[in-house]
mmCIF file of C-alpha atoms in Angstrom:
data_model
loop_
_atom_site.group_PDB
_atom_site.id
_atom_site.type_symbol
_atom_site.label_atom_id
_atom_site.label_comp_id
_atom_site.label_asym_id
_atom_site.label_seq_id
_atom_site.Cartn_x
_atom_site.Cartn_y
_atom_site.Cartn_z
ATOM 1 C CA MET A 1 4.218 -21.658 -14.118
ATOM 2 C CA ILE A 2 5.471 -20.445 -10.744
ATOM 3 C CA GLU A 3 2.798 -20.173 -8.080
ATOM 4 C CA ILE A 4 3.363 -17.033 -6.036
ATOM 5 C CA GLU A 5 0.489 -17.117 -3.562
ATOM 6 C CA ASP A 6 0.202 -19.318 -0.524
ATOM 7 C CA ILE A 7 3.888 -20.152 -0.259
ATOM 8 C CA ALA A 8 4.255 -22.247 2.874
ATOM 9 C CA THR A 9 7.628 -21.747 4.510
ATOM 10 C CA ASP A 10 8.875 -23.978 7.290
ATOM 11 C CA PRO A 11 10.198 -22.115 10.363
ATOM 12 C CA LYS A 12 13.872 -22.971 9.709
ATOM 13 C CA ARG A 13 13.661 -21.759 6.115
ATOM 14 C CA ALA A 14 11.802 -18.609 7.203
ATOM 15 C CA ARG A 15 14.527 -17.874 9.780
ATOM 16 C CA ILE A 16 17.200 -18.231 7.095
ATOM 17 C CA LEU A 17 15.338 -15.943 4.699
ATOM 18 C CA ASP A 18 14.671 -13.277 7.333
ATOM 19 C CA SER A 19 18.330 -13.380 8.420
ATOM 20 C CA ALA A 20 19.574 -13.288 4.827
ATOM 21 C CA MET A 21 17.350 -10.309 4.043
ATOM 22 C CA LYS A 22 18.936 -8.365 6.915
ATOM 23 C CA VAL A 23 22.436 -9.297 5.726
ATOM 24 C CA PHE A 24 21.691 -8.337 2.096
ATOM 25 C CA LEU A 25 20.289 -4.982 3.256
ATOM 26 C CA ALA A 26 23.326 -4.367 5.478
ATOM 27 C CA TYR A 27 26.115 -5.469 3.096
ATOM 28 C CA GLY A 28 24.558 -5.704 -0.351
ATOM 29 C CA PHE A 29 24.340 -8.808 -2.492
ATOM 30 C CA ALA A 30 27.907 -8.774 -3.859
ATOM 31 C CA ARG A 31 29.609 -8.478 -0.458
ATOM 32 C CA THR A 32 27.389 -11.001 1.332
ATOM 33 C CA THR A 33 28.744 -14.529 1.681
ATOM 34 C CA MET A 34 27.067 -17.787 2.575
ATOM 35 C CA ASP A 35 29.106 -17.641 5.818
ATOM 36 C CA ASP A 36 27.514 -14.264 6.641
ATOM 37 C CA ILE A 37 24.044 -15.692 6.089
ATOM 38 C CA ALA A 38 24.778 -18.854 8.102
ATOM 39 C CA ARG A 39 26.075 -16.767 11.034
ATOM 40 C CA ALA A 40 23.061 -14.456 10.919
ATOM 41 C CA ALA A 41 20.716 -17.468 10.868
ATOM 42 C CA ASP A 42 22.684 -19.050 13.755
ATOM 43 C CA MET A 43 23.531 -22.205 11.831
ATOM 44 C CA SER A 44 26.518 -23.883 10.228
ATOM 45 C CA ARG A 45 27.407 -23.264 6.604
ATOM 46 C CA PRO A 46 26.909 -26.983 5.711
ATOM 47 C CA ALA A 47 23.422 -26.833 7.270
ATOM 48 C CA LEU A 48 22.685 -23.745 5.164
ATOM 49 C CA TYR A 49 23.781 -25.582 2.007
ATOM 50 C CA LEU A 50 21.292 -28.336 2.820
ATOM 51 C CA GLN A 51 18.540 -25.730 2.417
ATOM 52 C CA PHE A 52 19.924 -23.537 -0.400
ATOM 53 C CA LYS A 53 22.529 -24.139 -3.107
ATOM 54 C CA ASN A 54 23.901 -20.536 -3.167
ATOM 55 C CA LYS A 55 23.105 -16.944 -2.268
ATOM 56 C CA THR A 56 21.265 -16.371 -5.564
ATOM 57 C CA ASP A 57 18.933 -19.224 -4.584
ATOM 58 C CA ILE A 58 18.399 -17.484 -1.239
ATOM 59 C CA TYR A 59 17.797 -14.115 -2.941
ATOM 60 C CA ARG A 60 15.108 -15.678 -5.159
ATOM 61 C CA ALA A 61 13.511 -17.394 -2.159
ATOM 62 C CA ILE A 62 13.389 -14.061 -0.286
ATOM 63 C CA ALA A 63 11.750 -12.440 -3.312
ATOM 64 C CA LEU A 64 9.228 -15.277 -3.566
ATOM 65 C CA MET A 65 8.408 -14.954 0.148
ATOM 66 C CA LEU A 66 7.987 -11.161 -0.066
ATOM 67 C CA LEU A 67 5.932 -11.298 -3.248
ATOM 68 C CA SER A 68 3.695 -14.011 -1.815
ATOM 69 C CA ARG A 69 3.206 -12.019 1.376
ATOM 70 C CA SER A 70 2.374 -8.873 -0.600
ATOM 71 C CA LEU A 71 -0.282 -10.684 -2.655
ATOM 72 C CA GLY A 72 -1.925 -11.937 0.522
ATOM 73 C CA GLN A 73 -1.959 -8.400 1.923
ATOM 74 C CA ALA A 74 -3.371 -7.004 -1.321
ATOM 75 C CA LYS A 75 -6.110 -9.611 -1.509
ATOM 76 C CA THR A 76 -7.152 -8.933 2.090
ATOM 77 C CA ALA A 77 -7.155 -5.160 1.571
ATOM 78 C CA LEU A 78 -9.112 -5.326 -1.679
ATOM 79 C CA THR A 79 -11.895 -7.456 -0.206
ATOM 80 C CA GLY A 80 -12.566 -5.136 2.744
ATOM 81 C CA ASP A 81 -15.690 -3.072 3.326
ATOM 82 C CA GLU A 82 -14.214 0.418 2.912
ATOM 83 C CA PRO A 83 -14.816 2.516 -0.215
ATOM 84 C CA PHE A 84 -13.027 1.239 -3.324
ATOM 85 C CA ALA A 85 -10.390 4.009 -3.387
ATOM 86 C CA GLU A 86 -9.436 3.369 0.254
ATOM 87 C CA ARG A 87 -9.218 -0.408 -0.225
ATOM 88 C CA THR A 88 -7.145 -0.068 -3.387
ATOM 89 C CA MET A 89 -4.799 2.482 -1.840
ATOM 90 C CA ARG A 90 -4.290 0.227 1.189
ATOM 91 C CA ALA A 91 -3.566 -2.717 -1.115
ATOM 92 C CA ILE A 92 -0.950 -0.709 -3.030
ATOM 93 C CA ASP A 93 0.486 0.712 0.173
ATOM 94 C CA GLU A 94 0.845 -2.656 1.890
ATOM 95 C CA ALA A 95 1.685 -4.808 -1.110
ATOM 96 C CA LEU A 96 3.900 -2.526 -3.130
ATOM 97 C CA ILE A 97 5.080 0.706 -1.547
ATOM 98 C CA SER A 98 5.875 -0.669 1.912
ATOM 99 C CA MET A 99 7.584 -3.691 0.367
ATOM 100 C CA THR A 100 10.036 -1.491 -1.520
ATOM 101 C CA ARG A 101 10.401 1.163 1.217
ATOM 102 C CA THR A 102 12.768 -1.013 3.288
ATOM 103 C CA VAL A 103 14.939 -1.811 0.277
ATOM 104 C CA HIS A 104 15.094 1.863 -0.775
ATOM 105 C CA ALA A 105 16.119 2.836 2.774
ATOM 106 C CA SER A 106 19.124 0.492 2.669
ATOM 107 C CA PRO A 107 22.479 1.860 1.498
ATOM 108 C CA HIS A 108 22.521 -1.154 -0.853
ATOM 109 C CA GLY A 109 18.959 -0.768 -2.084
ATOM 110 C CA ALA A 110 19.977 0.273 -5.594
ATOM 111 C CA GLU A 111 22.163 -2.830 -5.972
ATOM 112 C CA LEU A 112 19.394 -5.120 -4.729
ATOM 113 C CA LEU A 113 16.803 -3.498 -7.008
ATOM 114 C CA ASP A 114 19.165 -3.676 -9.991
ATOM 115 C CA MET A 115 19.064 -7.450 -9.623
ATOM 116 C CA LYS A 116 15.327 -7.565 -10.308
ATOM 117 C CA SER A 117 15.982 -8.776 -13.856
ATOM 118 C CA SER A 118 17.034 -12.101 -12.287
ATOM 119 C CA LEU A 119 13.547 -12.197 -10.770
ATOM 120 C CA ALA A 120 11.634 -11.375 -13.965
ATOM 121 C CA ASP A 121 9.727 -14.668 -13.928
ATOM 122 C CA LEU A 122 8.628 -14.194 -10.302
ATOM 123 C CA ILE A 123 7.733 -10.536 -10.809
ATOM 124 C CA GLY A 124 5.747 -11.401 -13.947
ATOM 125 C CA CYS A 125 3.707 -13.994 -12.040
ATOM 126 C CA TRP A 126 3.240 -11.579 -9.122
ATOM 127 C CA ARG A 127 2.026 -8.815 -11.439
ATOM 128 C CA SER A 128 -0.422 -11.150 -13.140
ATOM 129 C CA ARG A 129 -1.921 -12.295 -9.807
ATOM 130 C CA PHE A 130 -1.982 -8.744 -8.427
ATOM 131 C CA ALA A 131 -3.796 -7.555 -11.567
ATOM 132 C CA GLU A 132 -6.356 -10.366 -11.139
ATOM 133 C CA HIS A 133 -7.083 -9.256 -7.559
ATOM 134 C CA VAL A 134 -7.421 -5.610 -8.599
ATOM 135 C CA ALA A 135 -9.646 -6.545 -11.570
ATOM 136 C CA ALA A 136 -11.898 -8.597 -9.278
ATOM 137 C CA ALA A 137 -12.239 -5.606 -6.925
ATOM 138 C CA ILE A 138 -12.982 -3.302 -9.869
ATOM 139 C CA GLN A 139 -15.604 -5.698 -11.262
ATOM 140 C CA SER A 140 -17.218 -6.014 -7.849
ATOM 141 C CA GLU A 141 -17.300 -2.229 -7.384
ATOM 142 C CA ALA A 142 -18.773 -1.699 -10.865
ATOM 143 C CA GLY A 143 -21.485 -4.250 -10.067
ATOM 144 C CA ARG A 144 -22.196 -2.647 -6.689
ATOM 145 C CA ASN A 145 -22.539 0.775 -8.354
ATOM 146 C CA GLY A 146 -24.574 -0.555 -11.291
ATOM 147 C CA VAL A 147 -21.931 0.590 -13.773
ATOM 148 C CA ASP A 148 -21.738 -1.123 -17.171
ATOM 149 C CA LEU A 149 -18.014 -0.970 -17.916
ATOM 150 C CA PRO A 150 -18.278 -2.304 -21.505
ATOM 151 C CA ALA A 151 -20.805 0.445 -22.284
ATOM 152 C CA LYS A 152 -18.085 2.922 -21.271
ATOM 153 C CA GLY A 153 -15.557 1.128 -23.486
ATOM 154 C CA LEU A 154 -13.805 -0.271 -20.419
ATOM 155 C CA SER A 155 -13.251 -3.566 -18.643
ATOM 156 C CA ALA A 156 -12.077 -4.509 -15.168
ATOM 157 C CA LYS A 157 -8.941 -6.074 -16.654
ATOM 158 C CA LEU A 158 -8.161 -2.954 -18.705
ATOM 159 C CA LEU A 159 -8.534 -0.691 -15.659
ATOM 160 C CA ALA A 160 -6.417 -3.018 -13.494
ATOM 161 C CA ASP A 161 -3.682 -3.104 -16.145
ATOM 162 C CA MET A 162 -3.832 0.691 -16.502
ATOM 163 C CA LEU A 163 -3.386 1.041 -12.754
ATOM 164 C CA LEU A 164 -0.410 -1.324 -12.603
ATOM 165 C CA ASP A 165 1.198 0.162 -15.729
ATOM 166 C CA GLY A 166 0.783 3.615 -14.221
ATOM 167 C CA LEU A 167 2.317 2.486 -10.934
ATOM 168 C CA GLU A 168 5.265 0.922 -12.766
ATOM 169 C CA GLY A 169 5.924 4.100 -14.713
ATOM 170 C CA MET A 170 5.547 6.157 -11.567
ATOM 171 C CA LYS A 171 8.206 4.069 -9.768
ATOM 172 C CA MET A 172 10.685 4.919 -12.533
ATOM 173 C CA ARG A 173 9.961 8.625 -12.255
ATOM 174 C CA ILE A 174 9.420 9.017 -8.495
ATOM 175 C CA SER A 175 11.790 7.414 -5.975
ATOM 176 C CA ASP A 176 10.332 8.856 -2.750
ATOM 177 C CA PRO A 177 7.721 6.428 -1.313
ATOM 178 C CA ASP A 178 5.571 9.281 0.043
ATOM 179 C CA GLU A 179 5.468 10.935 -3.382
ATOM 180 C CA GLN A 180 4.678 7.538 -4.935
ATOM 181 C CA ARG A 181 1.777 7.214 -2.514
ATOM 182 C CA ARG A 182 0.353 10.621 -3.510
ATOM 183 C CA ALA A 183 0.673 9.831 -7.222
ATOM 184 C CA ALA A 184 -0.917 6.397 -6.703
ATOM 185 C CA ALA A 185 -3.848 7.991 -4.850
ATOM 186 C CA ALA A 186 -4.454 10.333 -7.799
ATOM 187 C CA LEU A 187 -4.389 7.420 -10.252
ATOM 188 C CA ILE A 188 -6.814 5.428 -8.102
ATOM 189 C CA LYS A 189 -9.132 8.443 -7.955
ATOM 190 C CA VAL A 190 -9.321 8.483 -11.759
ATOM 191 C CA ILE A 191 -10.217 4.773 -11.840
ATOM 192 C CA ASP A 192 -12.745 5.299 -9.028
ATOM 193 C CA LEU A 193 -14.428 8.008 -11.137
ATOM 194 C CA ALA A 194 -14.802 5.492 -13.977
ATOM 195 C CA LEU A 195 -16.636 3.213 -11.531
ATOM 196 C CA GLN A 196 -19.274 5.813 -10.698
ATOM 197 C CA LYS A 197 -22.587 6.151 -12.496
ATOM 198 C CA SER A 198 -22.518 9.013 -14.979
#
């Protein structure tokens, strides 16, 4: 299984990935060459090949870096002291919406997002870890409020999965990040209501 969290990246590799991300956003995946990435990272093409075998390898490494970063942001947001709805919205904002905002803003965003099927294994691991963090926050909030979720026919895992499934469906229907944020806030409000004593 691929481990998404706590990916340690050495400075040279991080510089390559940051440079490659800018090149992919500027030119798209298909038009970007290893030469373009090497130039952007201020290194020779042979030196680049010592780090990565091809641009698909670089694309996957960028995705892994971004997904790892987003999980760290989500975990930090979800364990804060603010009310549950605020913490959860911040986690979604920082870990999901802001991550895709930059890609959507690029003229090549659609091409880069269309390639997500090549990242299915990484995205599956990311979703699983994200759901675990959300479920832990839900369980903690239920305990804090003295709410017996099983008595309501619910569980922290079920609510976390409902939230992520709802967000996934929302992304297919709503492309504007600000509209996504409003829809996500409404979905979180419904889950927050389930975490209140009746």
